[in-house]
Amino acid sequence: MLLIKPIIGILASVSTLVSAAPTYADVQNKIFPPDPPATHHILMGIKYYDEESKKEKVGEVIMDLYGTVVPLTVENFATIGRGLRILTDTTNNPEGSMTVTYKKTKFNKLIKDDIIEGGEVLPGITPFSLYGYKFEDENFFLKHDRPGRVSMVNDGDPDTNDSRFSISLNVNGAPEMDGKNVVFGQVIFGYDNLERIQLSKVSASYRPEHDITVSYIVVDELKIDDFTKAHQDYMDKLTKFEAGDESVGVKLGPTRSQLKEGKKKQLEDKEERRKLHDMKLEQNNKPMLKVAIGFVILLAFYLVLKKRKLFFGKSSAYLGNSEKVVSVRND
């Protein structure tokens, strides 16, 4: 009996520590340093196997990219996100090419409450970037000071960036990555989806047991009239924040459940999400549109041939006994 009370006390202490572990909701009211102006918005659908429902689901996230701070890094991600056609045959054979894109790529590393990594666009073949095999660390100005930070993945050595990227899942940030991995973006919406995705089962090497893939990705490049002024405005806010003015700081974005519960979100953000989804629909419907246009052209061509006497009957009078020639060109 003498041992029971101490054991109960220890268990209670452990239980308190476990329950006290911070969550995304716990840090949503925290004021963080201001973010740079967004130059791109990214809508990404992440397909994963939901352990609770035993079904595949797609969780959406929206990211801001910070091209005024790390323009080369952002351009690399945005260009691959849109899809880039590359030659695989030096003879310029049209069939000797392929599209490099993040779509359908896998997240090959997941550590709960830490990080999710993916973005290998040519797995088993070669690293790839817009600037060649590898490219340099642009700068380490932005810090891993909050959850949802998007940064480059490298080989563990300086200047070994390619297409790979990671998203921080630690609510306290990842200061151990500062000075090692280049931050170029931030998840501004859908972090609750990341919380569900990170519950996926993984192997001993942190590889997901069920594939976690990029189902779709939409890149929206924003119009900024004056990059220099926009960046300077950001730097001015940052100086004020560091001097103690928290009014220029920012909070983390809302979760989908919070929006459903009626918490207000700025109108322009809602419009941006709608715009991104419209772009996704347009992107997905392009193949069908091309098929429809091709069908209409073929139908019109068929009708012209079938009714050629009707269409060209009058002009044939001017041809006399000469041979009637109809030329249908597709120059």
mmCIF file of C-alpha atoms in Angstrom:
data_model
loop_
_atom_site.group_PDB
_atom_site.id
_atom_site.type_symbol
_atom_site.label_atom_id
_atom_site.label_comp_id
_atom_site.label_asym_id
_atom_site.label_seq_id
_atom_site.Cartn_x
_atom_site.Cartn_y
_atom_site.Cartn_z
ATOM 1 C CA MET A 1 0.000 0.000 0.000
ATOM 2 C CA LEU A 2 2.894 2.330 0.691
ATOM 3 C CA LEU A 3 4.031 2.043 -2.922
ATOM 4 C CA ILE A 4 0.640 2.675 -4.468
ATOM 5 C CA LYS A 5 0.435 6.394 -3.734
ATOM 6 C CA PRO A 6 3.874 7.224 -5.209
ATOM 7 C CA ILE A 7 3.063 5.172 -8.306
ATOM 8 C CA ILE A 8 -0.283 6.940 -8.696
ATOM 9 C CA GLY A 9 1.485 10.256 -8.315
ATOM 10 C CA ILE A 10 4.023 9.399 -10.995
ATOM 11 C CA LEU A 11 1.298 8.231 -13.374
ATOM 12 C CA ALA A 12 -0.662 11.419 -12.752
ATOM 13 C CA SER A 13 2.409 13.507 -13.473
ATOM 14 C CA VAL A 14 3.047 11.631 -16.718
ATOM 15 C CA SER A 15 -0.612 12.001 -17.686
ATOM 16 C CA THR A 16 -0.417 15.746 -17.029
ATOM 17 C CA LEU A 17 2.683 16.069 -19.174
ATOM 18 C CA VAL A 18 1.085 14.126 -22.012
ATOM 19 C CA SER A 19 -2.145 16.107 -21.881
ATOM 20 C CA ALA A 20 -0.190 19.346 -21.674
ATOM 21 C CA ALA A 21 1.561 18.708 -25.005
ATOM 22 C CA PRO A 22 0.775 21.778 -27.137
ATOM 23 C CA THR A 23 -1.383 21.470 -30.225
ATOM 24 C CA TYR A 24 -1.936 23.706 -33.238
ATOM 25 C CA ALA A 25 -4.996 25.175 -31.503
ATOM 26 C CA ASP A 26 -2.866 26.071 -28.468
ATOM 27 C CA VAL A 27 -0.527 28.276 -30.504
ATOM 28 C CA GLN A 28 -3.110 29.910 -32.753
ATOM 29 C CA ASN A 29 -3.317 32.963 -30.528
ATOM 30 C CA LYS A 30 0.446 33.368 -30.414
ATOM 31 C CA ILE A 31 1.819 36.417 -32.238
ATOM 32 C CA PHE A 32 4.559 35.540 -34.713
ATOM 33 C CA PRO A 33 6.885 37.859 -36.650
ATOM 34 C CA PRO A 34 5.248 39.261 -39.807
ATOM 35 C CA ASP A 35 5.540 37.228 -42.981
ATOM 36 C CA PRO A 36 6.885 38.599 -46.271
ATOM 37 C CA PRO A 37 4.391 39.484 -49.015
ATOM 38 C CA ALA A 38 3.085 36.374 -50.755
ATOM 39 C CA THR A 39 4.096 36.143 -54.406
ATOM 40 C CA HIS A 40 2.335 32.825 -55.057
ATOM 41 C CA HIS A 41 -0.579 30.883 -53.622
ATOM 42 C CA ILE A 42 -0.420 27.103 -53.841
ATOM 43 C CA LEU A 43 -3.411 24.779 -53.534
ATOM 44 C CA MET A 44 -2.259 21.220 -52.882
ATOM 45 C CA GLY A 45 -4.426 18.148 -52.441
ATOM 46 C CA ILE A 46 -2.721 15.382 -50.462
ATOM 47 C CA LYS A 47 -4.129 11.863 -50.816
ATOM 48 C CA TYR A 48 -3.688 9.587 -47.808
ATOM 49 C CA TYR A 49 -5.177 6.502 -46.170
ATOM 50 C CA ASP A 50 -7.335 7.489 -43.210
ATOM 51 C CA GLU A 51 -6.806 4.924 -40.453
ATOM 52 C CA GLU A 52 -10.087 5.757 -38.726
ATOM 53 C CA SER A 53 -12.436 5.417 -41.706
ATOM 54 C CA LYS A 54 -10.212 2.858 -43.510
ATOM 55 C CA LYS A 55 -10.638 4.864 -46.704
ATOM 56 C CA GLU A 56 -8.473 7.042 -48.916
ATOM 57 C CA LYS A 57 -9.071 10.753 -48.471
ATOM 58 C CA VAL A 58 -7.710 13.987 -49.909
ATOM 59 C CA GLY A 59 -6.747 16.767 -47.505
ATOM 60 C CA GLU A 60 -6.215 20.231 -48.953
ATOM 61 C CA VAL A 61 -3.660 22.786 -47.856
ATOM 62 C CA ILE A 62 -2.993 26.294 -49.126
ATOM 63 C CA MET A 63 0.502 27.747 -48.955
ATOM 64 C CA ASP A 64 1.959 31.214 -49.364
ATOM 65 C CA LEU A 65 5.317 31.424 -51.137
ATOM 66 C CA TYR A 66 7.724 34.274 -50.399
ATOM 67 C CA GLY A 67 9.363 35.249 -53.663
ATOM 68 C CA THR A 68 10.597 38.649 -52.511
ATOM 69 C CA VAL A 69 12.934 36.936 -50.024
ATOM 70 C CA VAL A 70 13.921 33.755 -51.900
ATOM 71 C CA PRO A 71 12.933 34.311 -55.567
ATOM 72 C CA LEU A 72 15.065 31.500 -57.044
ATOM 73 C CA THR A 73 13.813 28.906 -54.564
ATOM 74 C CA VAL A 74 10.189 29.951 -55.070
ATOM 75 C CA GLU A 75 10.530 29.913 -58.861
ATOM 76 C CA ASN A 76 11.936 26.387 -58.684
ATOM 77 C CA PHE A 77 8.940 25.149 -56.657
ATOM 78 C CA ALA A 78 6.317 27.087 -58.638
ATOM 79 C CA THR A 79 7.648 25.991 -62.035
ATOM 80 C CA ILE A 80 7.756 22.318 -61.058
ATOM 81 C CA GLY A 81 4.301 22.745 -59.522
ATOM 82 C CA ARG A 82 2.917 23.969 -62.846
ATOM 83 C CA GLY A 83 4.638 21.151 -64.723
ATOM 84 C CA LEU A 84 7.776 21.400 -66.813
ATOM 85 C CA ARG A 85 8.357 19.578 -70.114
ATOM 86 C CA ILE A 86 11.930 18.272 -70.396
ATOM 87 C CA LEU A 87 13.753 16.484 -73.197
ATOM 88 C CA THR A 88 15.015 12.971 -72.533
ATOM 89 C CA ASP A 89 16.353 12.486 -76.062
ATOM 90 C CA THR A 90 19.172 14.687 -77.400
ATOM 91 C CA THR A 91 17.953 14.151 -80.995
ATOM 92 C CA ASN A 92 14.960 16.425 -80.291
ATOM 93 C CA ASN A 93 12.580 13.545 -80.884
ATOM 94 C CA PRO A 94 9.131 14.821 -79.764
ATOM 95 C CA GLU A 95 8.497 11.459 -78.111
ATOM 96 C CA GLY A 96 11.741 11.758 -76.180
ATOM 97 C CA SER A 97 10.318 14.105 -73.545
ATOM 98 C CA MET A 98 8.404 13.975 -70.295
ATOM 99 C CA THR A 99 6.596 16.274 -67.893
ATOM 100 C CA VAL A 100 8.206 16.885 -64.524
ATOM 101 C CA THR A 101 5.672 17.883 -61.879
ATOM 102 C CA TYR A 102 4.825 17.417 -58.211
ATOM 103 C CA LYS A 103 1.501 15.842 -59.138
ATOM 104 C CA LYS A 104 1.380 12.151 -58.118
ATOM 105 C CA THR A 105 4.728 12.360 -56.310
ATOM 106 C CA LYS A 106 5.025 10.642 -52.929
ATOM 107 C CA PHE A 107 5.769 11.906 -49.451
ATOM 108 C CA ASN A 108 8.476 9.446 -48.464
ATOM 109 C CA LYS A 109 9.085 10.522 -44.862
ATOM 110 C CA LEU A 110 6.662 11.289 -42.042
ATOM 111 C CA ILE A 111 7.525 11.880 -38.394
ATOM 112 C CA LYS A 112 4.552 12.744 -36.202
ATOM 113 C CA ASP A 113 4.776 16.171 -34.560
ATOM 114 C CA ASP A 114 7.939 16.821 -36.522
ATOM 115 C CA ILE A 115 7.997 16.825 -40.324
ATOM 116 C CA ILE A 116 6.616 15.465 -43.596
ATOM 117 C CA GLU A 117 8.903 15.313 -46.622
ATOM 118 C CA GLY A 118 8.291 14.746 -50.332
ATOM 119 C CA GLY A 119 8.775 16.263 -53.770
ATOM 120 C CA GLU A 120 11.118 13.780 -55.454
ATOM 121 C CA VAL A 121 9.986 14.217 -59.080
ATOM 122 C CA LEU A 122 12.313 11.694 -60.757
ATOM 123 C CA PRO A 123 12.573 8.946 -58.118
ATOM 124 C CA GLY A 124 15.226 6.370 -58.800
ATOM 125 C CA ILE A 125 16.534 8.346 -61.766
ATOM 126 C CA THR A 126 18.147 11.599 -60.705
ATOM 127 C CA PRO A 127 17.665 14.692 -58.529
ATOM 128 C CA PHE A 128 16.104 17.545 -60.493
ATOM 129 C CA SER A 129 15.810 21.297 -60.172
ATOM 130 C CA LEU A 130 15.108 24.197 -62.482
ATOM 131 C CA TYR A 131 18.798 25.099 -62.244
ATOM 132 C CA GLY A 132 20.302 21.681 -62.892
ATOM 133 C CA TYR A 133 21.225 18.677 -60.786
ATOM 134 C CA LYS A 134 21.447 20.691 -57.542
ATOM 135 C CA PHE A 135 21.285 24.372 -56.591
ATOM 136 C CA GLU A 136 22.642 26.566 -53.832
ATOM 137 C CA ASP A 137 21.058 27.657 -50.556
ATOM 138 C CA GLU A 138 19.641 31.059 -51.437
ATOM 139 C CA ASN A 139 19.579 32.391 -47.866
ATOM 140 C CA PHE A 140 18.417 31.471 -44.372
ATOM 141 C CA PHE A 141 16.609 34.731 -43.616
ATOM 142 C CA LEU A 142 13.264 33.117 -42.735
ATOM 143 C CA LYS A 143 13.198 30.877 -39.670
ATOM 144 C CA HIS A 144 11.418 27.641 -38.746
ATOM 145 C CA ASP A 145 9.670 29.458 -35.916
ATOM 146 C CA ARG A 146 6.132 28.078 -36.331
ATOM 147 C CA PRO A 147 4.223 25.014 -37.585
ATOM 148 C CA GLY A 148 3.460 24.860 -41.282
ATOM 149 C CA ARG A 149 6.783 26.235 -42.481
ATOM 150 C CA VAL A 150 7.646 24.995 -45.991
ATOM 151 C CA SER A 151 11.357 24.559 -46.654
ATOM 152 C CA MET A 152 13.818 22.799 -48.915
ATOM 153 C CA VAL A 153 15.120 19.309 -48.221
ATOM 154 C CA ASN A 154 18.797 18.683 -48.939
ATOM 155 C CA ASP A 155 21.369 15.906 -48.621
ATOM 156 C CA GLY A 156 22.563 17.162 -45.244
ATOM 157 C CA ASP A 157 25.256 19.262 -46.877
ATOM 158 C CA PRO A 158 25.145 22.934 -47.947
ATOM 159 C CA ASP A 159 23.975 23.796 -51.480
ATOM 160 C CA THR A 160 22.367 20.422 -52.265
ATOM 161 C CA ASN A 161 18.793 21.547 -53.008
ATOM 162 C CA ASP A 162 16.727 19.988 -55.796
ATOM 163 C CA SER A 163 12.929 19.514 -55.987
ATOM 164 C CA ARG A 164 12.375 18.051 -52.505
ATOM 165 C CA PHE A 165 10.526 20.021 -49.837
ATOM 166 C CA SER A 166 9.221 19.554 -46.308
ATOM 167 C CA ILE A 167 6.422 20.907 -44.121
ATOM 168 C CA SER A 168 7.074 21.406 -40.406
ATOM 169 C CA LEU A 169 4.533 19.666 -38.154
ATOM 170 C CA ASN A 170 6.002 20.728 -34.807
ATOM 171 C CA VAL A 171 3.831 23.374 -33.133
ATOM 172 C CA ASN A 172 6.952 24.827 -31.506
ATOM 173 C CA GLY A 173 8.703 25.185 -34.840
ATOM 174 C CA ALA A 174 11.966 23.543 -35.831
ATOM 175 C CA PRO A 175 14.842 25.837 -34.800
ATOM 176 C CA GLU A 176 17.294 22.970 -35.355
ATOM 177 C CA MET A 177 16.655 23.399 -39.111
ATOM 178 C CA ASP A 178 17.581 27.096 -39.124
ATOM 179 C CA GLY A 179 20.740 27.765 -41.086
ATOM 180 C CA LYS A 180 20.468 24.357 -42.738
ATOM 181 C CA ASN A 181 17.225 24.359 -44.733
ATOM 182 C CA VAL A 182 15.875 27.284 -46.754
ATOM 183 C CA VAL A 183 12.358 28.406 -45.733
ATOM 184 C CA PHE A 184 10.335 29.621 -48.723
ATOM 185 C CA GLY A 185 6.676 29.282 -47.727
ATOM 186 C CA GLN A 186 4.003 28.809 -45.088
ATOM 187 C CA VAL A 187 0.809 26.741 -44.827
ATOM 188 C CA ILE A 188 -1.949 29.298 -44.288
ATOM 189 C CA PHE A 189 -4.975 27.004 -44.491
ATOM 190 C CA GLY A 190 -5.637 23.300 -43.953
ATOM 191 C CA TYR A 191 -3.253 22.582 -41.099
ATOM 192 C CA ASP A 192 -5.941 20.408 -39.536
ATOM 193 C CA ASN A 193 -5.666 18.169 -42.597
ATOM 194 C CA LEU A 194 -1.947 17.847 -41.926
ATOM 195 C CA GLU A 195 -2.767 16.833 -38.350
ATOM 196 C CA ARG A 196 -4.899 13.982 -39.684
ATOM 197 C CA ILE A 197 -2.359 12.977 -42.316
ATOM 198 C CA GLN A 198 0.425 12.712 -39.760
ATOM 199 C CA LEU A 199 -1.518 9.975 -37.944
ATOM 200 C CA SER A 200 -0.745 7.647 -40.862
ATOM 201 C CA LYS A 201 1.156 4.479 -39.985
ATOM 202 C CA VAL A 202 4.849 4.496 -40.847
ATOM 203 C CA SER A 203 7.691 1.968 -40.892
ATOM 204 C CA ALA A 204 10.724 1.992 -38.629
ATOM 205 C CA SER A 205 12.430 4.272 -41.162
ATOM 206 C CA TYR A 206 9.443 6.698 -41.073
ATOM 207 C CA ARG A 207 8.250 5.757 -44.565
ATOM 208 C CA PRO A 208 4.401 5.736 -44.786
ATOM 209 C CA GLU A 209 2.952 2.221 -44.971
ATOM 210 C CA HIS A 210 0.231 3.498 -47.324
ATOM 211 C CA ASP A 211 1.218 5.928 -50.072
ATOM 212 C CA ILE A 212 0.754 9.614 -49.294
ATOM 213 C CA THR A 213 0.787 11.468 -52.612
ATOM 214 C CA VAL A 214 0.172 14.875 -54.163
ATOM 215 C CA SER A 215 -3.244 14.376 -55.744
ATOM 216 C CA TYR A 216 -3.241 17.786 -57.446
ATOM 217 C CA ILE A 217 -1.449 21.104 -57.265
ATOM 218 C CA VAL A 218 -2.496 24.551 -58.491
ATOM 219 C CA VAL A 219 -0.080 27.483 -58.685
ATOM 220 C CA ASP A 220 -1.410 31.039 -58.682
ATOM 221 C CA GLU A 221 1.223 33.719 -59.235
ATOM 222 C CA LEU A 222 0.056 36.956 -57.623
ATOM 223 C CA LYS A 223 0.426 40.368 -59.183
ATOM 224 C CA ILE A 224 2.734 42.659 -57.227
ATOM 225 C CA ASP A 225 3.283 46.052 -58.862
ATOM 226 C CA ASP A 226 6.456 46.937 -56.978
ATOM 227 C CA PHE A 227 8.488 44.075 -55.515
ATOM 228 C CA THR A 228 11.024 46.422 -53.948
ATOM 229 C CA LYS A 229 8.393 48.469 -52.120
ATOM 230 C CA ALA A 230 6.472 45.374 -51.003
ATOM 231 C CA HIS A 231 9.628 43.868 -49.556
ATOM 232 C CA GLN A 232 10.637 47.124 -47.874
ATOM 233 C CA ASP A 233 7.208 47.406 -46.252
ATOM 234 C CA TYR A 234 7.735 43.909 -44.859
ATOM 235 C CA MET A 235 11.185 44.811 -43.544
ATOM 236 C CA ASP A 236 9.748 47.909 -41.842
ATOM 237 C CA LYS A 237 7.113 45.768 -40.108
ATOM 238 C CA LEU A 238 9.760 43.280 -39.050
ATOM 239 C CA THR A 239 11.852 46.062 -37.515
ATOM 240 C CA LYS A 240 8.823 47.318 -35.572
ATOM 241 C CA PHE A 241 8.005 43.795 -34.369
ATOM 242 C CA GLU A 242 11.557 43.216 -33.156
ATOM 243 C CA ALA A 243 11.312 46.535 -31.301
ATOM 244 C CA GLY A 244 8.264 45.235 -29.413
ATOM 245 C CA ASP A 245 5.327 46.285 -31.610
ATOM 246 C CA GLU A 246 3.201 43.123 -31.800
ATOM 247 C CA SER A 247 0.460 44.911 -33.760
ATOM 248 C CA VAL A 248 2.393 44.171 -36.960
ATOM 249 C CA GLY A 249 2.737 40.464 -36.080
ATOM 250 C CA VAL A 250 0.637 37.636 -37.477
ATOM 251 C CA LYS A 251 -1.304 34.638 -36.188
ATOM 252 C CA LEU A 252 -1.597 31.177 -37.709
ATOM 253 C CA GLY A 253 -4.394 30.550 -40.182
ATOM 254 C CA PRO A 254 -7.740 29.034 -39.146
ATOM 255 C CA THR A 255 -8.698 25.388 -39.509
ATOM 256 C CA ARG A 256 -11.621 24.240 -41.612
ATOM 257 C CA SER A 257 -13.599 23.310 -38.480
ATOM 258 C CA GLN A 258 -13.102 26.807 -37.073
ATOM 259 C CA LEU A 259 -14.487 28.315 -40.258
ATOM 260 C CA LYS A 260 -17.507 26.013 -40.021
ATOM 261 C CA GLU A 261 -18.042 27.115 -36.440
ATOM 262 C CA GLY A 262 -18.476 30.645 -37.677
ATOM 263 C CA LYS A 263 -15.106 32.212 -36.924
ATOM 264 C CA LYS A 264 -14.556 35.081 -39.339
ATOM 265 C CA LYS A 265 -12.010 35.013 -42.147
ATOM 266 C CA GLN A 266 -11.044 37.914 -44.381
ATOM 267 C CA LEU A 267 -13.138 38.126 -47.542
ATOM 268 C CA GLU A 268 -10.111 38.274 -49.833
ATOM 269 C CA ASP A 269 -8.839 34.956 -48.446
ATOM 270 C CA LYS A 270 -12.177 33.299 -49.191
ATOM 271 C CA GLU A 271 -12.068 34.712 -52.712
ATOM 272 C CA GLU A 272 -8.526 33.432 -53.159
ATOM 273 C CA ARG A 273 -9.548 29.899 -52.124
ATOM 274 C CA ARG A 274 -12.434 30.063 -54.588
ATOM 275 C CA LYS A 275 -10.075 31.282 -57.298
ATOM 276 C CA LEU A 276 -7.649 28.412 -56.639
ATOM 277 C CA HIS A 277 -10.456 25.854 -56.852
ATOM 278 C CA ASP A 278 -11.685 27.423 -60.105
ATOM 279 C CA MET A 279 -8.144 27.090 -61.460
ATOM 280 C CA LYS A 280 -8.103 23.438 -60.363
ATOM 281 C CA LEU A 281 -11.379 22.749 -62.210
ATOM 282 C CA GLU A 282 -10.091 24.510 -65.310
ATOM 283 C CA GLN A 283 -6.854 22.516 -65.124
ATOM 284 C CA ASN A 284 -8.708 19.217 -64.770
ATOM 285 C CA ASN A 285 -11.196 20.003 -67.548
ATOM 286 C CA LYS A 286 -8.658 21.040 -70.192
ATOM 287 C CA PRO A 287 -8.305 17.511 -71.643
ATOM 288 C CA MET A 288 -12.078 17.163 -72.027
ATOM 289 C CA LEU A 289 -12.245 20.617 -73.593
ATOM 290 C CA LYS A 290 -9.666 19.617 -76.193
ATOM 291 C CA VAL A 291 -11.581 16.436 -76.991
ATOM 292 C CA ALA A 292 -14.809 18.427 -77.373
ATOM 293 C CA ILE A 293 -13.175 20.980 -79.694
ATOM 294 C CA GLY A 294 -11.657 18.161 -81.779
ATOM 295 C CA PHE A 295 -15.047 16.480 -82.075
ATOM 296 C CA VAL A 296 -16.700 19.721 -83.240
ATOM 297 C CA ILE A 297 -13.993 20.251 -85.868
ATOM 298 C CA LEU A 298 -14.382 16.695 -87.180
ATOM 299 C CA LEU A 299 -18.164 17.057 -87.276
ATOM 300 C CA ALA A 300 -17.905 20.340 -89.194
ATOM 301 C CA PHE A 301 -15.445 18.770 -91.650
ATOM 302 C CA TYR A 302 -17.811 15.820 -92.188
ATOM 303 C CA LEU A 303 -20.773 18.123 -92.870
ATOM 304 C CA VAL A 304 -18.736 20.177 -95.335
ATOM 305 C CA LEU A 305 -17.763 17.074 -97.301
ATOM 306 C CA LYS A 306 -21.276 15.644 -97.233
ATOM 307 C CA LYS A 307 -22.896 18.897 -98.316
ATOM 308 C CA ARG A 308 -20.121 20.063 -100.660
ATOM 309 C CA LYS A 309 -22.519 20.326 -103.581
ATOM 310 C CA LEU A 310 -24.697 22.636 -101.555
ATOM 311 C CA PHE A 311 -21.767 24.771 -100.424
ATOM 312 C CA PHE A 312 -19.799 24.814 -103.674
ATOM 313 C CA GLY A 313 -22.555 24.375 -106.246
ATOM 314 C CA LYS A 314 -22.661 28.048 -107.225
ATOM 315 C CA SER A 315 -18.932 28.400 -107.592
ATOM 316 C CA SER A 316 -18.787 25.322 -109.827
ATOM 317 C CA ALA A 317 -20.569 27.237 -112.600
ATOM 318 C CA TYR A 318 -17.511 29.419 -112.992
ATOM 319 C CA LEU A 319 -15.267 26.388 -113.366
ATOM 320 C CA GLY A 320 -16.856 25.266 -116.581
ATOM 321 C CA ASN A 321 -15.713 21.808 -117.556
ATOM 322 C CA SER A 322 -12.562 22.009 -115.500
ATOM 323 C CA GLU A 323 -12.020 19.589 -112.628
ATOM 324 C CA LYS A 324 -13.608 20.588 -109.347
ATOM 325 C CA VAL A 325 -10.989 20.831 -106.623
ATOM 326 C CA VAL A 326 -11.723 21.261 -102.927
ATOM 327 C CA SER A 327 -8.714 21.930 -100.760
ATOM 328 C CA VAL A 328 -9.071 21.543 -97.006
ATOM 329 C CA ARG A 329 -5.848 22.654 -95.344
ATOM 330 C CA ASN A 330 -4.884 22.763 -91.706
ATOM 331 C CA ASP A 331 -1.910 25.141 -91.885
#
